[in-house]
Amino acid sequence: MDPPTMWRATTVQACGMWPFAAGSGSPMTGVPLGQHLFTGATVCGDPLNWFTRARYISNPSLFMLGMPGLGKSTLINRMLIGLAATGVVPLVLGDLKPDYADTVRALGGQVISIGRGRGGINVLDPGAMGAAAARIGGEAGEVLKAETHGRVLNMVAALVTIVRGRPMDDHEQSVLSAVLHHLRERTPAGHAPLLPDLLRVLTEGPDRVRAVTLDRGSDTRYRDAVDPLHRSLLGILDGPLGDTFASPTSTRIDLNSPAVCIDISGIGEADTQLTAAAMLAAWSDGLGTVAASHALADAGLTPRRWFFTVLDELWRPLRAASGIVDRIDALTRLNRSLGLGDAKITHTLKDAEALGTDSDRAKARGFVERAGMVVCAGLPKTEMEDLGRVVGLSRREIELVSSWSSPPGWSMTGENEEPPGRGRFLIKVGGRPGIPIKVAITDAERDLHNTNTRWTPNDADDAGGSAAALAEQVKRIAELGAVPGLPEGFDLSGLAEAARAADLGALPGAPGYGTRPGTPGAPATPASRPSKRGRTT
């Protein structure tokens, strides 16, 4: 049964009802999201606060589904802003559009661009984990160094898998691990090796590397063992991934940044290999930063910080490489121990059905089943029925969310009409009845987040652009002193006043015309005055 409608009021307003006052039936813990669609009560919530403070959910994760253009990214942007205000660090590890870069900049965070000619990531760089291991030292530092070695090994193996289209062999991973150990011992402190260094070590064939190839002193056996790996690494360096991953890291993630966004929107839609590699590298670097932060906090060197990761347009990275599915699958099972909340956003459950293997499809379906919160924007009825078999939706909830997927009505006035489902969401937690909310964004949020920027004319970006152009024309006319086509003797001296007004940002007839600098709201001077010739200008 749905809980009865409850209302909130201050003690001054509800003092006459004592002792029968009651709290609101809507959750009030977390980021303010919007109003209850039916009661108008304020609804608050986010995965971290509902996990840590309210204890509504057992897993700090959110899965959001909905048709395009209904405000999914806008709602997540609001969560980012609210969580950042409480000290949580938002991490957008692979912004594909980008939807979150401007929000992160407004929060004073760090935006890192990855792509050809934009920036790159050195996958052999230990990054924040290496720096934390050196700072911690002792046994704990050695443990962190071993974890760093494993992350670098997995990242290089993932790049090889992307280039080959199949996983590496087990003996090749042993060779690669030995090469990385050799490089780490040979590289001076404070420096990071590069992918070309891997090729040089394979060519040199040091004893440590030869030992795992079972070459038994034969160069031929050694070359037979390492040549396939050598060719794959050459394919990375000379192929579509080389420019991005073969040079030093352009910008490292700052452990003290209040928010981080890794922007990969500069990579083309059709460049699936580079997209997959950039996503894997971003997640490896970002989660390594999280591990380094927790290791420093465990050692008492820094305060404890919580993190909130966002993976928007989930369908695209899932199809780019199977390694992404495994990494997200591990994250959804371990995020409680990582001190990490996450939000995953996609359009429909059918996005998981397009994956290449049965195992990947099964893992992707598990994302919804394990999510602590499931948020639905407008979806077709058939999709809602499929979702209802996973999260338990009532018939009324299915009909409500299905109605939000309808297109806007035919406009008779030429004005833009919004779809009926824009800004409306249903929050489901376990077997509880869903909470329908309506989100009304502020002007600040609207300025930060516009997913239709490519459909906005350039002149619409600057509301004062046309006024500035008109002011410039007025000033030029005033300088000419005459305009062809006007009656002889027509006095243009009054345009000097218009030119001065243009310098102040106002034009005759516009609000505030005639206001002097430094006197806001002063009464405007008359727009006409007697001229020397007796005419009115």
JSON list of C-alpha atoms in Angstrom, two decimals, residues 273-416:
[
{"chain": "A", "resi": 273, "resn": "GLN", "atom": "CA", "xyz": [39.14, 1.57, -30.46]},
{"chain": "A", "resi": 274, "resn": "LEU", "atom": "CA", "xyz": [40.37, 4.91, -29.16]},
{"chain": "A", "resi": 275, "resn": "THR", "atom": "CA", "xyz": [37.13, 5.44, -27.22]},
{"chain": "A", "resi": 276, "resn": "ALA", "atom": "CA", "xyz": [37.47, 2.07, -25.52]},
{"chain": "A", "resi": 277, "resn": "ALA", "atom": "CA", "xyz": [41.14, 2.66, -24.71]},
{"chain": "A", "resi": 278, "resn": "ALA", "atom": "CA", "xyz": [40.50, 6.17, -23.39]},
{"chain": "A", "resi": 279, "resn": "MET", "atom": "CA", "xyz": [37.64, 4.92, -21.20]},
{"chain": "A", "resi": 280, "resn": "LEU", "atom": "CA", "xyz": [39.75, 2.10, -19.77]},
{"chain": "A", "resi": 281, "resn": "ALA", "atom": "CA", "xyz": [42.70, 4.43, -19.14]},
{"chain": "A", "resi": 282, "resn": "ALA", "atom": "CA", "xyz": [40.46, 7.05, -17.51]},
{"chain": "A", "resi": 283, "resn": "TRP", "atom": "CA", "xyz": [38.88, 4.50, -15.19]},
{"chain": "A", "resi": 284, "resn": "SER", "atom": "CA", "xyz": [42.24, 2.96, -14.33]},
{"chain": "A", "resi": 285, "resn": "ASP", "atom": "CA", "xyz": [43.75, 6.35, -13.53]},
{"chain": "A", "resi": 286, "resn": "GLY", "atom": "CA", "xyz": [40.67, 7.56, -11.64]},
{"chain": "A", "resi": 287, "resn": "LEU", "atom": "CA", "xyz": [40.21, 4.45, -9.50]},
{"chain": "A", "resi": 288, "resn": "GLY", "atom": "CA", "xyz": [43.96, 4.46, -8.84]},
{"chain": "A", "resi": 289, "resn": "THR", "atom": "CA", "xyz": [43.56, 7.97, -7.48]},
{"chain": "A", "resi": 290, "resn": "VAL", "atom": "CA", "xyz": [40.72, 6.77, -5.21]},
{"chain": "A", "resi": 291, "resn": "ALA", "atom": "CA", "xyz": [42.90, 3.93, -3.92]},
{"chain": "A", "resi": 292, "resn": "ALA", "atom": "CA", "xyz": [45.78, 6.35, -3.28]},
{"chain": "A", "resi": 293, "resn": "SER", "atom": "CA", "xyz": [43.50, 8.72, -1.35]},
{"chain": "A", "resi": 294, "resn": "HIS", "atom": "CA", "xyz": [42.25, 5.91, 0.88]},
{"chain": "A", "resi": 295, "resn": "ALA", "atom": "CA", "xyz": [45.77, 4.58, 1.44]},
{"chain": "A", "resi": 296, "resn": "LEU", "atom": "CA", "xyz": [46.94, 8.03, 2.57]},
{"chain": "A", "resi": 297, "resn": "ALA", "atom": "CA", "xyz": [43.91, 8.32, 4.86]},
{"chain": "A", "resi": 298, "resn": "ASP", "atom": "CA", "xyz": [44.57, 4.87, 6.34]},
{"chain": "A", "resi": 299, "resn": "ALA", "atom": "CA", "xyz": [48.12, 5.99, 7.11]},
{"chain": "A", "resi": 300, "resn": "GLY", "atom": "CA", "xyz": [46.79, 9.11, 8.86]},
{"chain": "A", "resi": 301, "resn": "LEU", "atom": "CA", "xyz": [48.40, 11.47, 6.36]},
{"chain": "A", "resi": 302, "resn": "THR", "atom": "CA", "xyz": [45.22, 12.98, 4.86]},
{"chain": "A", "resi": 303, "resn": "PRO", "atom": "CA", "xyz": [41.56, 13.21, 5.89]},
{"chain": "A", "resi": 304, "resn": "ARG", "atom": "CA", "xyz": [39.13, 10.59, 4.61]},
{"chain": "A", "resi": 305, "resn": "ARG", "atom": "CA", "xyz": [37.32, 11.53, 1.40]},
{"chain": "A", "resi": 306, "resn": "TRP", "atom": "CA", "xyz": [34.38, 9.92, -0.36]},
{"chain": "A", "resi": 307, "resn": "PHE", "atom": "CA", "xyz": [33.95, 9.80, -4.14]},
{"chain": "A", "resi": 308, "resn": "PHE", "atom": "CA", "xyz": [31.04, 9.73, -6.57]},
{"chain": "A", "resi": 309, "resn": "THR", "atom": "CA", "xyz": [31.66, 8.43, -10.09]},
{"chain": "A", "resi": 310, "resn": "VAL", "atom": "CA", "xyz": [29.43, 9.06, -13.10]},
{"chain": "A", "resi": 311, "resn": "LEU", "atom": "CA", "xyz": [29.21, 6.91, -16.22]},
{"chain": "A", "resi": 312, "resn": "ASP", "atom": "CA", "xyz": [26.80, 8.52, -18.67]},
{"chain": "A", "resi": 313, "resn": "GLU", "atom": "CA", "xyz": [25.76, 7.06, -22.04]},
{"chain": "A", "resi": 314, "resn": "LEU", "atom": "CA", "xyz": [26.55, 3.59, -20.66]},
{"chain": "A", "resi": 315, "resn": "TRP", "atom": "CA", "xyz": [25.68, 1.89, -23.95]},
{"chain": "A", "resi": 316, "resn": "ARG", "atom": "CA", "xyz": [28.67, 3.41, -25.76]},
{"chain": "A", "resi": 317, "resn": "PRO", "atom": "CA", "xyz": [31.52, 2.23, -23.52]},
{"chain": "A", "resi": 318, "resn": "LEU", "atom": "CA", "xyz": [29.85, -1.16, -23.06]},
{"chain": "A", "resi": 319, "resn": "ARG", "atom": "CA", "xyz": [29.96, -1.76, -26.79]},
{"chain": "A", "resi": 320, "resn": "ALA", "atom": "CA", "xyz": [33.47, -0.38, -27.18]},
{"chain": "A", "resi": 321, "resn": "ALA", "atom": "CA", "xyz": [35.28, -3.19, -25.33]},
{"chain": "A", "resi": 322, "resn": "SER", "atom": "CA", "xyz": [34.47, -6.12, -23.09]},
{"chain": "A", "resi": 323, "resn": "GLY", "atom": "CA", "xyz": [37.08, -4.93, -20.59]},
{"chain": "A", "resi": 324, "resn": "ILE", "atom": "CA", "xyz": [34.78, -2.04, -19.68]},
{"chain": "A", "resi": 325, "resn": "VAL", "atom": "CA", "xyz": [32.00, -4.47, -18.72]},
{"chain": "A", "resi": 326, "resn": "ASP", "atom": "CA", "xyz": [34.32, -6.37, -16.38]},
{"chain": "A", "resi": 327, "resn": "ARG", "atom": "CA", "xyz": [35.61, -3.18, -14.77]},
{"chain": "A", "resi": 328, "resn": "ILE", "atom": "CA", "xyz": [32.11, -1.78, -14.16]},
{"chain": "A", "resi": 329, "resn": "ASP", "atom": "CA", "xyz": [30.93, -5.18, -12.95]},
{"chain": "A", "resi": 330, "resn": "ALA", "atom": "CA", "xyz": [33.72, -5.25, -10.36]},
{"chain": "A", "resi": 331, "resn": "LEU", "atom": "CA", "xyz": [32.93, -1.68, -9.34]},
{"chain": "A", "resi": 332, "resn": "THR", "atom": "CA", "xyz": [29.25, -2.43, -8.65]},
{"chain": "A", "resi": 333, "resn": "ARG", "atom": "CA", "xyz": [30.27, -5.29, -6.35]},
{"chain": "A", "resi": 334, "resn": "LEU", "atom": "CA", "xyz": [33.11, -3.54, -4.49]},
{"chain": "A", "resi": 335, "resn": "ASN", "atom": "CA", "xyz": [32.07, 0.11, -4.29]},
{"chain": "A", "resi": 336, "resn": "ARG", "atom": "CA", "xyz": [31.10, -0.21, -0.62]},
{"chain": "A", "resi": 337, "resn": "SER", "atom": "CA", "xyz": [34.64, -1.20, 0.31]},
{"chain": "A", "resi": 338, "resn": "LEU", "atom": "CA", "xyz": [36.10, 1.48, -2.00]},
{"chain": "A", "resi": 339, "resn": "GLY", "atom": "CA", "xyz": [34.25, 4.37, -0.33]},
{"chain": "A", "resi": 340, "resn": "LEU", "atom": "CA", "xyz": [32.79, 5.09, -3.74]},
{"chain": "A", "resi": 341, "resn": "GLY", "atom": "CA", "xyz": [29.26, 5.81, -4.92]},
{"chain": "A", "resi": 342, "resn": "ASP", "atom": "CA", "xyz": [28.37, 5.61, -8.59]},
{"chain": "A", "resi": 343, "resn": "ALA", "atom": "CA", "xyz": [25.70, 6.58, -11.09]},
{"chain": "A", "resi": 344, "resn": "LYS", "atom": "CA", "xyz": [25.19, 4.79, -14.41]},
{"chain": "A", "resi": 345, "resn": "ILE", "atom": "CA", "xyz": [22.95, 6.27, -17.09]},
{"chain": "A", "resi": 346, "resn": "THR", "atom": "CA", "xyz": [21.60, 4.69, -20.25]},
{"chain": "A", "resi": 347, "resn": "HIS", "atom": "CA", "xyz": [18.47, 4.73, -22.40]},
{"chain": "A", "resi": 348, "resn": "THR", "atom": "CA", "xyz": [16.89, 1.28, -22.13]},
{"chain": "A", "resi": 349, "resn": "LEU", "atom": "CA", "xyz": [17.58, -2.22, -20.86]},
{"chain": "A", "resi": 350, "resn": "LYS", "atom": "CA", "xyz": [17.95, -3.29, -24.49]},
{"chain": "A", "resi": 351, "resn": "ASP", "atom": "CA", "xyz": [21.36, -1.58, -24.55]},
{"chain": "A", "resi": 352, "resn": "ALA", "atom": "CA", "xyz": [22.71, -4.61, -22.69]},
{"chain": "A", "resi": 353, "resn": "GLU", "atom": "CA", "xyz": [21.28, -7.00, -25.28]},
{"chain": "A", "resi": 354, "resn": "ALA", "atom": "CA", "xyz": [23.52, -5.55, -28.01]},
{"chain": "A", "resi": 355, "resn": "LEU", "atom": "CA", "xyz": [26.73, -6.74, -26.34]},
{"chain": "A", "resi": 356, "resn": "GLY", "atom": "CA", "xyz": [28.88, -9.30, -28.11]},
{"chain": "A", "resi": 357, "resn": "THR", "atom": "CA", "xyz": [28.91, -12.26, -25.72]},
{"chain": "A", "resi": 358, "resn": "ASP", "atom": "CA", "xyz": [26.40, -13.94, -23.41]},
{"chain": "A", "resi": 359, "resn": "SER", "atom": "CA", "xyz": [28.64, -13.35, -20.40]},
{"chain": "A", "resi": 360, "resn": "ASP", "atom": "CA", "xyz": [28.83, -9.61, -21.11]},
{"chain": "A", "resi": 361, "resn": "ARG", "atom": "CA", "xyz": [25.06, -9.41, -21.51]},
{"chain": "A", "resi": 362, "resn": "ALA", "atom": "CA", "xyz": [24.52, -11.20, -18.21]},
{"chain": "A", "resi": 363, "resn": "LYS", "atom": "CA", "xyz": [26.95, -8.88, -16.42]},
{"chain": "A", "resi": 364, "resn": "ALA", "atom": "CA", "xyz": [25.25, -5.77, -17.86]},
{"chain": "A", "resi": 365, "resn": "ARG", "atom": "CA", "xyz": [21.80, -6.96, -16.75]},
{"chain": "A", "resi": 366, "resn": "GLY", "atom": "CA", "xyz": [23.20, -7.37, -13.25]},
{"chain": "A", "resi": 367, "resn": "PHE", "atom": "CA", "xyz": [23.96, -3.62, -13.06]},
{"chain": "A", "resi": 368, "resn": "VAL", "atom": "CA", "xyz": [20.25, -2.88, -12.61]},
{"chain": "A", "resi": 369, "resn": "GLU", "atom": "CA", "xyz": [19.63, -5.74, -10.19]},
{"chain": "A", "resi": 370, "resn": "ARG", "atom": "CA", "xyz": [22.44, -4.65, -7.84]},
{"chain": "A", "resi": 371, "resn": "ALA", "atom": "CA", "xyz": [21.72, -0.90, -7.96]},
{"chain": "A", "resi": 372, "resn": "GLY", "atom": "CA", "xyz": [20.60, 0.59, -4.67]},
{"chain": "A", "resi": 373, "resn": "MET", "atom": "CA", "xyz": [18.47, 3.22, -6.45]},
{"chain": "A", "resi": 374, "resn": "VAL", "atom": "CA", "xyz": [16.76, 2.87, -9.81]},
{"chain": "A", "resi": 375, "resn": "VAL", "atom": "CA", "xyz": [15.57, 6.13, -11.37]},
{"chain": "A", "resi": 376, "resn": "CYS", "atom": "CA", "xyz": [13.24, 6.04, -14.37]},
{"chain": "A", "resi": 377, "resn": "ALA", "atom": "CA", "xyz": [12.56, 8.91, -16.75]},
{"chain": "A", "resi": 378, "resn": "GLY", "atom": "CA", "xyz": [10.06, 8.49, -19.60]},
{"chain": "A", "resi": 379, "resn": "LEU", "atom": "CA", "xyz": [10.17, 4.99, -21.14]},
{"chain": "A", "resi": 380, "resn": "PRO", "atom": "CA", "xyz": [7.89, 3.06, -23.51]},
{"chain": "A", "resi": 381, "resn": "LYS", "atom": "CA", "xyz": [5.37, 0.74, -21.91]},
{"chain": "A", "resi": 382, "resn": "THR", "atom": "CA", "xyz": [7.06, -2.44, -23.15]},
{"chain": "A", "resi": 383, "resn": "GLU", "atom": "CA", "xyz": [10.36, -1.28, -21.67]},
{"chain": "A", "resi": 384, "resn": "MET", "atom": "CA", "xyz": [8.69, -0.50, -18.34]},
{"chain": "A", "resi": 385, "resn": "GLU", "atom": "CA", "xyz": [7.15, -3.97, -18.24]},
{"chain": "A", "resi": 386, "resn": "ASP", "atom": "CA", "xyz": [10.59, -5.53, -18.76]},
{"chain": "A", "resi": 387, "resn": "LEU", "atom": "CA", "xyz": [12.01, -3.30, -16.03]},
{"chain": "A", "resi": 388, "resn": "GLY", "atom": "CA", "xyz": [9.12, -4.21, -13.75]},
{"chain": "A", "resi": 389, "resn": "ARG", "atom": "CA", "xyz": [10.26, -7.83, -13.77]},
{"chain": "A", "resi": 390, "resn": "VAL", "atom": "CA", "xyz": [13.62, -6.67, -12.36]},
{"chain": "A", "resi": 391, "resn": "VAL", "atom": "CA", "xyz": [12.71, -3.98, -9.82]},
{"chain": "A", "resi": 392, "resn": "GLY", "atom": "CA", "xyz": [9.03, -4.69, -9.14]},
{"chain": "A", "resi": 393, "resn": "LEU", "atom": "CA", "xyz": [6.87, -1.92, -10.61]},
{"chain": "A", "resi": 394, "resn": "SER", "atom": "CA", "xyz": [3.13, -1.65, -10.00]},
{"chain": "A", "resi": 395, "resn": "ARG", "atom": "CA", "xyz": [0.69, -1.24, -12.87]},
{"chain": "A", "resi": 396, "resn": "ARG", "atom": "CA", "xyz": [0.07, 2.37, -11.87]},
{"chain": "A", "resi": 397, "resn": "GLU", "atom": "CA", "xyz": [3.80, 3.16, -11.87]},
{"chain": "A", "resi": 398, "resn": "ILE", "atom": "CA", "xyz": [4.24, 1.58, -15.30]},
{"chain": "A", "resi": 399, "resn": "GLU", "atom": "CA", "xyz": [1.40, 3.68, -16.74]},
{"chain": "A", "resi": 400, "resn": "LEU", "atom": "CA", "xyz": [2.70, 6.86, -15.08]},
{"chain": "A", "resi": 401, "resn": "VAL", "atom": "CA", "xyz": [6.28, 6.57, -16.43]},
{"chain": "A", "resi": 402, "resn": "SER", "atom": "CA", "xyz": [5.03, 5.41, -19.84]},
{"chain": "A", "resi": 403, "resn": "SER", "atom": "CA", "xyz": [2.97, 8.60, -20.15]},
{"chain": "A", "resi": 404, "resn": "TRP", "atom": "CA", "xyz": [6.17, 10.64, -19.75]},
{"chain": "A", "resi": 405, "resn": "SER", "atom": "CA", "xyz": [7.63, 9.19, -22.96]},
{"chain": "A", "resi": 406, "resn": "SER", "atom": "CA", "xyz": [5.00, 10.92, -25.12]},
{"chain": "A", "resi": 407, "resn": "PRO", "atom": "CA", "xyz": [6.25, 13.63, -27.51]},
{"chain": "A", "resi": 408, "resn": "PRO", "atom": "CA", "xyz": [5.25, 17.28, -27.02]},
{"chain": "A", "resi": 409, "resn": "GLY", "atom": "CA", "xyz": [1.99, 18.53, -28.49]},
{"chain": "A", "resi": 410, "resn": "TRP", "atom": "CA", "xyz": [1.68, 20.35, -31.81]},
{"chain": "A", "resi": 411, "resn": "SER", "atom": "CA", "xyz": [2.51, 23.98, -31.10]},
{"chain": "A", "resi": 412, "resn": "MET", "atom": "CA", "xyz": [-0.04, 26.43, -32.53]},
{"chain": "A", "resi": 413, "resn": "THR", "atom": "CA", "xyz": [1.87, 29.57, -31.54]},
{"chain": "A", "resi": 414, "resn": "GLY", "atom": "CA", "xyz": [5.32, 28.71, -32.86]},
{"chain": "A", "resi": 415, "resn": "GLU", "atom": "CA", "xyz": [6.77, 28.51, -29.34]},
{"chain": "A", "resi": 416, "resn": "ASN", "atom": "CA", "xyz": [8.84, 25.58, -28.16]}
]
